[in-house]
Short mmCIF file of C-alpha atoms and ligand atoms in Angstrom, two decimals:
data_model
loop_
_atom_site.label_atom_id
_atom_site.label_comp_id
_atom_site.label_asym_id
_atom_site.label_seq_id
_atom_site.Cartn_x
_atom_site.Cartn_y
_atom_site.Cartn_z
CA UNK A 630 -44.87 -38.42 27.26
CA UNK A 631 -44.68 -42.17 26.85
CA UNK A 632 -43.04 -44.22 29.60
CA UNK A 633 -42.28 -47.05 27.13
CA UNK A 634 -38.55 -47.44 26.45
CA UNK A 635 -36.07 -50.03 25.16
CA UNK A 636 -33.27 -48.72 27.42
CA UNK A 637 -32.13 -51.67 29.57
CA UNK A 638 -29.49 -49.61 31.43
CA UNK A 639 -32.19 -47.15 32.47
CA UNK A 640 -34.21 -50.09 33.82
CA UNK A 641 -31.14 -51.29 35.75
CA UNK A 642 -30.73 -47.83 37.30
CA UNK A 643 -34.37 -47.50 38.31
CA UNK A 644 -34.56 -51.00 39.80
CA UNK A 645 -31.27 -50.54 41.67
CA UNK A 646 -32.76 -47.36 43.10
CA UNK A 647 -35.77 -49.30 44.50
CA UNK A 648 -38.14 -48.05 41.80
CA UNK A 649 -40.54 -50.24 39.79
CA UNK A 650 -40.18 -51.10 36.09
CA UNK A 651 -42.68 -53.07 34.02
CA UNK A 652 -40.86 -55.86 32.18
CA UNK A 653 -41.66 -58.06 29.19
CA UNK A 654 -41.81 -61.84 29.56
CA UNK A 655 -43.00 -64.59 27.24
CA UNK A 656 -46.23 -64.92 29.28
CA UNK A 657 -47.47 -61.42 30.19
CA UNK A 658 -45.80 -58.14 31.22
CA UNK A 659 -44.74 -58.03 34.88
CA UNK A 660 -44.52 -55.17 37.37
CA UNK A 661 -41.02 -55.69 38.71
CA UNK A 662 -39.09 -54.64 41.80
CA UNK A 663 -36.00 -55.72 43.79
CA UNK A 664 -37.09 -58.61 46.04
CA UNK A 665 -34.89 -57.28 48.87
CA UNK A 666 -36.33 -53.74 48.82
CA UNK A 667 -39.28 -53.32 51.15
CA UNK A 668 -40.03 -50.01 49.47
CA UNK A 669 -40.23 -51.59 46.00
CA UNK A 670 -42.28 -54.58 47.10
CA UNK A 671 -44.78 -52.41 48.97
CA UNK A 672 -45.06 -50.24 45.86
CA UNK A 673 -45.90 -53.31 43.75
CA UNK A 674 -48.81 -54.20 46.03
CA UNK A 675 -50.01 -50.58 46.21
CA UNK A 676 -49.74 -49.92 42.47
CA UNK A 677 -51.67 -53.07 41.62
CA UNK A 678 -54.03 -52.68 44.60
CA UNK A 679 -53.21 -56.28 45.23
CA UNK A 680 -54.09 -57.70 48.65
CA UNK A 681 -51.01 -58.45 50.76
CA UNK A 682 -52.08 -62.09 51.20
CA UNK A 683 -51.41 -62.70 47.49
CA UNK A 684 -47.72 -63.68 47.14
CA UNK A 685 -45.46 -62.67 44.22
CA UNK A 686 -43.43 -64.68 41.72
CA UNK A 687 -39.65 -64.22 41.90
CA UNK A 688 -37.90 -64.01 38.51
CA UNK A 689 -34.38 -65.45 38.42
CA UNK A 690 -31.61 -65.35 35.77
CA UNK A 691 -30.69 -69.06 35.64
CA UNK A 692 -31.58 -72.57 36.79
CA UNK A 693 -28.55 -72.57 39.11
CA UNK A 694 -29.87 -69.47 40.89
CA UNK A 695 -32.61 -71.66 42.44
CA UNK A 696 -30.13 -72.70 45.12
CA UNK A 697 -29.83 -69.16 46.48
CA UNK A 698 -33.60 -68.89 46.95
CA UNK A 699 -34.77 -72.27 48.20
CA UNK A 700 -33.82 -74.66 51.00
CA UNK A 701 -34.21 -77.87 49.15
CA UNK A 702 -34.89 -78.86 45.54
CA UNK A 703 -37.06 -81.99 45.15
CA UNK A 704 -35.91 -84.27 42.33
CA UNK A 705 -38.98 -83.60 40.21
CA UNK A 706 -38.58 -79.84 40.68
CA UNK A 707 -35.06 -80.07 39.28
CA UNK A 708 -36.35 -82.16 36.36
CA UNK A 709 -39.00 -79.54 35.59
CA UNK A 710 -36.57 -76.62 35.84
CA UNK A 711 -34.09 -78.41 33.58
CA UNK A 712 -36.80 -79.28 31.05
CA UNK A 713 -38.73 -76.01 30.91
CA UNK A 714 -36.52 -73.10 32.02
CA UNK A 715 -36.22 -70.54 30.67
CA UNK A 716 -39.96 -70.86 30.21
CA UNK A 717 -43.48 -70.53 31.58
CA UNK A 718 -43.40 -72.88 34.57
CA UNK A 719 -43.35 -71.48 38.11
CA UNK A 720 -42.14 -73.73 40.92
CA UNK A 721 -43.30 -73.20 44.51
CA UNK A 722 -40.67 -74.48 46.95
CA UNK A 723 -39.56 -74.10 50.57
CA UNK A 724 -37.84 -70.69 50.85
CA UNK A 725 -34.56 -69.74 52.49
CA UNK A 726 -34.84 -67.48 55.53
CA UNK A 727 -33.21 -64.67 53.51
CA UNK A 728 -36.27 -64.34 51.23
CA UNK A 729 -38.47 -61.55 52.65
CA UNK A 730 -41.89 -62.55 54.02
CA UNK A 731 -43.53 -59.70 52.15
CA UNK A 732 -42.83 -61.53 48.85
CA UNK A 733 -44.38 -64.78 50.06
CA UNK A 734 -47.28 -63.31 52.06
CA UNK A 735 -45.78 -64.86 55.18
CA UNK A 736 -45.66 -68.38 53.72
CA UNK A 737 -42.61 -70.57 54.11
CA UNK A 738 -42.70 -71.28 50.36
CA UNK A 739 -41.64 -69.06 47.47
CA UNK A 740 -42.78 -69.10 43.84
CA UNK A 741 -40.11 -68.61 41.19
CA UNK A 742 -39.28 -68.99 37.53
CA UNK A 743 -36.72 -68.12 34.87
CA UNK A 744 -38.59 -66.20 32.18
CA UNK A 745 -37.90 -66.82 28.50
CA UNK A 746 -37.53 -63.33 27.08
CA UNK A 747 -34.18 -62.02 25.77
CA UNK A 748 -34.69 -58.47 27.06
CA UNK A 749 -35.61 -59.52 30.58
CA UNK A 750 -32.92 -62.23 30.72
CA UNK A 751 -30.37 -59.54 29.82
CA UNK A 752 -31.82 -57.24 32.47
CA UNK A 753 -31.69 -59.99 35.13
CA UNK A 754 -28.09 -60.79 34.24
CA UNK A 755 -27.13 -57.15 34.86
CA UNK A 756 -28.79 -56.93 38.29
CA UNK A 757 -27.36 -58.31 41.50
CA UNK A 758 -30.80 -59.21 42.86
CA UNK A 759 -33.81 -61.14 41.49
CA UNK A 760 -37.07 -59.43 40.56
CA UNK A 761 -40.46 -59.92 42.13
CA UNK A 762 -42.94 -59.45 39.32
CA UNK A 763 -46.67 -60.11 39.35
CA UNK A 764 -48.60 -59.33 36.20
CA UNK A 765 -48.60 -55.59 35.42
CA UNK A 766 -52.34 -55.00 35.72
CA UNK A 767 -54.57 -53.67 38.51
CA UNK A 768 -55.77 -56.57 40.68
CA UNK A 769 -58.40 -58.73 38.95
CA UNK A 770 -58.19 -56.90 35.61
CA UNK A 771 -57.06 -58.28 32.25
CA UNK A 772 -53.32 -59.07 32.15
CA UNK A 773 -51.14 -56.99 29.78
CA UNK A 774 -49.49 -58.60 26.76
CA UNK A 775 -48.05 -55.43 25.18
CA UNK A 776 -46.10 -52.47 26.58
CA UNK A 777 -49.03 -50.29 25.53
CA UNK A 778 -51.47 -52.27 27.69
CA UNK A 779 -49.23 -51.54 30.70
CA UNK A 780 -48.91 -47.86 29.85
CA UNK A 781 -52.69 -47.61 29.58
CA UNK A 782 -53.03 -48.93 33.12
CA UNK A 783 -50.08 -47.33 34.89
CA UNK A 784 -48.70 -44.28 33.00
CA UNK A 785 -49.12 -42.06 36.05
CA UNK A 786 -47.97 -44.64 38.60
CA UNK A 787 -44.63 -45.94 37.28
CA UNK A 788 -41.64 -44.44 35.50
CA UNK A 789 -40.88 -47.03 32.85
CA UNK A 790 -42.18 -49.93 30.79
CA UNK A 791 -39.34 -51.87 29.20
CA UNK A 792 -40.39 -52.56 25.62
CA UNK A 793 -40.22 -56.20 24.58
CA UNK A 794 -42.90 -56.55 21.91
CA UNK A 795 -46.04 -58.68 22.17
CA UNK A 796 -45.79 -61.56 24.62
CA UNK A 797 -45.25 -64.74 22.67
CA UNK A 798 -47.21 -67.10 24.94
CA UNK A 799 -49.84 -64.64 26.14
CA UNK A 800 -51.13 -66.32 29.29
CA UNK A 801 -49.52 -66.66 32.71
CA UNK A 802 -47.11 -69.41 33.73
CA UNK A 803 -48.29 -72.78 34.98
CA UNK A 804 -47.73 -72.87 38.76
CA UNK A 805 -46.54 -76.11 40.33
CA UNK A 806 -46.28 -76.78 44.07
CA UNK A 807 -44.84 -79.83 45.82
CA UNK A 808 -46.29 -82.07 48.50
CA UNK A 809 -44.01 -84.82 49.79
CA UNK A 810 -41.76 -84.28 46.79
CA UNK A 811 -44.64 -84.79 44.34
CA UNK A 812 -45.64 -81.99 41.95
CA UNK A 813 -49.20 -80.59 41.96
CA UNK A 814 -50.62 -78.02 39.56
CA UNK A 815 -51.80 -74.93 41.48
CA UNK A 816 -52.64 -72.81 38.44
CA UNK A 817 -53.14 -73.81 34.81
CA UNK A 818 -51.06 -71.75 32.41
CA UNK A 819 -49.03 -71.57 29.27
CA UNK A 820 -47.23 -74.88 29.73
CA UNK A 821 -49.76 -77.63 29.06
CA UNK A 822 -50.43 -80.48 31.49
CA UNK A 823 -49.60 -82.91 28.72
CA UNK A 824 -46.09 -81.42 28.30
CA UNK A 825 -45.50 -81.51 32.07
CA UNK A 826 -46.65 -85.13 32.35
CA UNK A 827 -44.10 -86.12 29.72
CA UNK A 828 -41.40 -85.06 32.19
CA UNK A 829 -42.76 -86.08 35.62
CA UNK A 830 -45.61 -88.51 34.93
CA UNK A 831 -49.24 -88.16 35.97
CA UNK A 832 -49.85 -84.91 37.84
CA UNK A 833 -52.73 -83.84 40.08
CA UNK A 834 -54.57 -80.52 39.64
CA UNK A 835 -55.89 -79.02 42.84
CA UNK A 836 -59.35 -77.64 42.39
CA UNK A 837 -59.73 -73.93 42.97
CA UNK A 838 -61.59 -74.04 46.30
CA UNK A 839 -58.92 -76.13 47.88
CA UNK A 840 -56.11 -74.06 46.46
CA UNK A 841 -57.40 -70.47 46.54
CA UNK A 842 -55.62 -69.59 49.78
CA UNK A 843 -52.40 -71.00 48.33
CA UNK A 844 -52.56 -69.57 44.83
CA UNK A 845 -54.80 -66.52 44.60
CA UNK A 846 -54.41 -66.61 40.80
CA UNK A 847 -57.04 -69.28 41.30
CA UNK A 848 -59.51 -66.84 42.87
CA UNK A 849 -62.91 -67.30 41.29
CA UNK A 850 -63.09 -63.91 39.62
CA UNK A 851 -59.86 -62.78 37.99
CA UNK A 852 -58.47 -61.68 34.63
CA UNK A 853 -61.74 -59.85 34.03
CA UNK A 854 -62.92 -57.25 31.50
CA UNK A 855 -65.17 -54.52 32.89
CA UNK A 856 -67.81 -55.54 30.31
CA UNK A 857 -70.10 -58.37 31.44
CA UNK A 858 -68.68 -61.56 29.98
CA UNK A 859 -70.22 -64.99 29.55
CA UNK A 860 -68.58 -68.26 28.57
CA UNK A 861 -70.62 -70.66 26.47
CA UNK A 862 -70.42 -74.01 24.76
CA UNK A 863 -73.33 -73.01 22.53
CA UNK A 864 -72.72 -69.75 20.66
CA UNK A 865 -75.92 -69.84 18.61
CA UNK A 866 -78.21 -70.10 21.66
CA UNK A 867 -76.23 -67.54 23.66
CA UNK A 868 -76.35 -65.01 20.81
CA UNK A 869 -80.10 -65.62 20.38
CA UNK A 870 -80.68 -65.07 24.10
CA UNK A 871 -78.91 -61.67 24.03
CA UNK A 872 -79.80 -60.46 20.54
CA UNK A 873 -81.24 -57.14 21.78
CA UNK A 874 -77.91 -56.16 23.33
CA UNK A 875 -74.68 -54.85 21.79
CA UNK A 876 -72.79 -58.13 21.54
CA UNK A 877 -69.04 -58.70 21.27
CA UNK A 878 -68.03 -62.18 20.25
CA UNK A 879 -64.82 -64.02 21.09
CA UNK A 880 -64.60 -67.22 19.04
CA UNK A 881 -61.98 -69.89 18.56
CA UNK A 882 -62.35 -70.22 14.80
CA UNK A 883 -64.57 -68.36 12.41
CA UNK A 884 -67.67 -70.18 11.28
CA UNK A 885 -70.37 -67.76 12.17
CA UNK A 886 -71.49 -64.68 10.31
CA UNK A 887 -74.31 -63.18 12.24
CA UNK A 888 -75.46 -59.60 11.75
CA UNK A 889 -76.64 -59.21 15.36
CA UNK A 890 -72.99 -59.17 16.40
CA UNK A 891 -71.39 -55.74 16.78
CA UNK A 892 -67.75 -56.76 17.14
CA UNK A 893 -66.03 -60.08 16.68
CA UNK A 894 -62.56 -61.46 17.34
CA UNK A 895 -61.37 -64.83 16.07
CA UNK A 896 -58.59 -66.35 18.19
CA UNK A 897 -57.26 -68.83 15.64
CA UNK A 898 -58.64 -69.38 12.16
CA UNK A 899 -56.59 -72.55 11.85
CA UNK A 900 -57.56 -74.09 15.18
CA UNK A 901 -54.17 -73.57 16.81
CA UNK A 902 -54.39 -73.42 20.62
CA UNK A 903 -50.95 -71.77 21.01
CA UNK A 904 -52.03 -68.98 18.68
CA UNK A 905 -55.33 -68.62 20.56
CA UNK A 906 -53.49 -68.31 23.91
CA UNK A 907 -51.14 -65.67 22.56
CA UNK A 908 -54.07 -63.55 21.33
CA UNK A 909 -56.45 -64.04 24.26
CA UNK A 910 -55.73 -61.03 26.49
CA UNK A 911 -55.26 -58.56 23.64
CA UNK A 912 -58.66 -59.71 22.34
CA UNK A 913 -60.23 -59.08 25.75
CA UNK A 914 -58.57 -55.63 25.96
CA UNK A 915 -59.97 -54.79 22.51
CA UNK A 916 -63.45 -56.10 23.26
CA UNK A 917 -63.51 -54.18 26.54
CA UNK A 918 -62.91 -50.88 24.65
CA UNK A 919 -65.92 -51.25 22.33
CA UNK A 920 -68.65 -50.14 24.76
CA UNK A 921 -70.50 -53.39 24.33
CA UNK A 922 -73.29 -54.63 26.60
CA UNK A 923 -71.94 -58.15 26.71
CA UNK A 924 -68.98 -60.25 25.62
CA UNK A 925 -69.91 -63.78 24.60
CA UNK A 926 -66.86 -66.05 24.71
CA UNK A 927 -66.78 -69.47 23.15
CA UNK A 928 -65.40 -72.40 25.15
CA UNK A 929 -62.31 -73.88 23.53
CA UNK A 930 -61.48 -77.58 23.23
CA UNK A 931 -60.70 -78.89 26.71
CA UNK A 932 -57.15 -80.17 26.18
CA UNK A 933 -53.65 -78.69 25.90
CA UNK A 934 -53.67 -74.91 26.21
CA UNK A 935 -57.43 -75.00 25.59
CA UNK A 936 -57.81 -76.03 29.26
CA UNK A 937 -55.77 -73.01 30.43
CA UNK A 938 -57.66 -70.61 28.16
CA UNK A 939 -61.01 -71.96 29.39
CA UNK A 940 -59.80 -71.50 32.97
CA UNK A 941 -59.08 -67.79 32.31
CA UNK A 942 -62.36 -67.26 30.44
CA UNK A 943 -64.31 -68.91 33.24
CA UNK A 944 -62.73 -66.58 35.82
CA UNK A 945 -63.31 -63.57 33.53
CA UNK A 946 -67.00 -64.52 33.41
CA UNK A 947 -67.58 -64.70 37.18
CA UNK A 948 -69.37 -61.71 38.67
P1 AMP B 1090 -49.48 -63.12 39.06
O1 AMP B 1090 -48.02 -63.01 38.83
O2 AMP B 1090 -50.20 -61.84 39.29
O3 AMP B 1090 -50.16 -63.95 38.00
O4 AMP B 1090 -49.67 -63.92 40.41
C1 AMP B 1090 -48.74 -64.83 40.86
C2 AMP B 1090 -49.39 -66.07 41.30
O5 AMP B 1090 -48.43 -66.92 41.94
C3 AMP B 1090 -50.48 -65.81 42.32
O6 AMP B 1090 -51.63 -66.53 42.00
C4 AMP B 1090 -49.85 -66.32 43.58
O7 AMP B 1090 -50.76 -66.74 44.51
C5 AMP B 1090 -48.97 -67.46 43.12
N1 AMP B 1090 -47.96 -67.70 44.16
C6 AMP B 1090 -46.93 -66.92 44.45
N2 AMP B 1090 -46.25 -67.41 45.52
C7 AMP B 1090 -46.89 -68.52 45.91
C8 AMP B 1090 -46.69 -69.46 46.97
N3 AMP B 1090 -45.69 -69.36 47.86
N4 AMP B 1090 -47.56 -70.49 47.06
C9 AMP B 1090 -48.57 -70.62 46.17
N5 AMP B 1090 -48.81 -69.75 45.17
C10 AMP B 1090 -47.99 -68.71 45.02
MG1 MG B 1091 -51.96 -61.65 37.76
#
């Protein structure tokens, strides 16, 4: 029997009873539990097989709720929350002592955001606690952007996936930390750097080596299909080099009709980076099911959401 359901009151009951429920957001589906329940939080880590050093994002129902979670709100953090919430920006700020260490992997900071999805906002408004929710996929695997993706991973492990349709944005939130009150991008995501800079001015991106202990979403290999994947700026040469294999192709726009390719997905025929982001993970899920020898992914333009998509494809291609 399917565990996918649209019943919000059932989700409220399960979560209030310290069980897990997978929830829809505008980025990807999350595996949610009560932040104050040790049982639920431990179950999140176990279900995902996520290492305990990798902290979770707390999902809150409103901008005002920030005050109950964090000690102090830097001016630029408030500006970002006001400009982008509900939406795909996660802020990492100094936590209050009441926020359990299990959520933050022992750090004195906590990551949080207000998601922009009507079903999950309704759910949050009916709960008297916030939800910790990392992406609802086994550690390092492709993130889920439909309820079905989650059911495929976890039908025996959890009781319910709250149905919310296909995720509109399709890649994870942009994570922003603060040093001396100044914002720093810890993880690229579905809010572009350009949009963020319009609100807070020039912003630094920490390279992954520096930041990996802080934001394990920046681990070198992540978001990965089980099929070997390569990322290339030169499709023609990469296809030629692998022409004896069963090739799956992931392209930005369609210009290539090559009969050595077994399966092809076009992310955006009209060169729209938002559309490409929203289709990315479903494309990887589909490619991974085709029993291919190799997935050849084309690098996207390196601006706007193209930067975030390239970041995910690069991590998917690391072995
Ligand atoms: P996921 O929801 O699975 O995409 O993972 C959440 C991401 O948020 C992970 O990469 C975490 O490392 C990051 N994160 C959560 N809390 C913190 C924190 N206190 N400091 C830095 N990064 C964090
Ligand atoms: Mg994740």
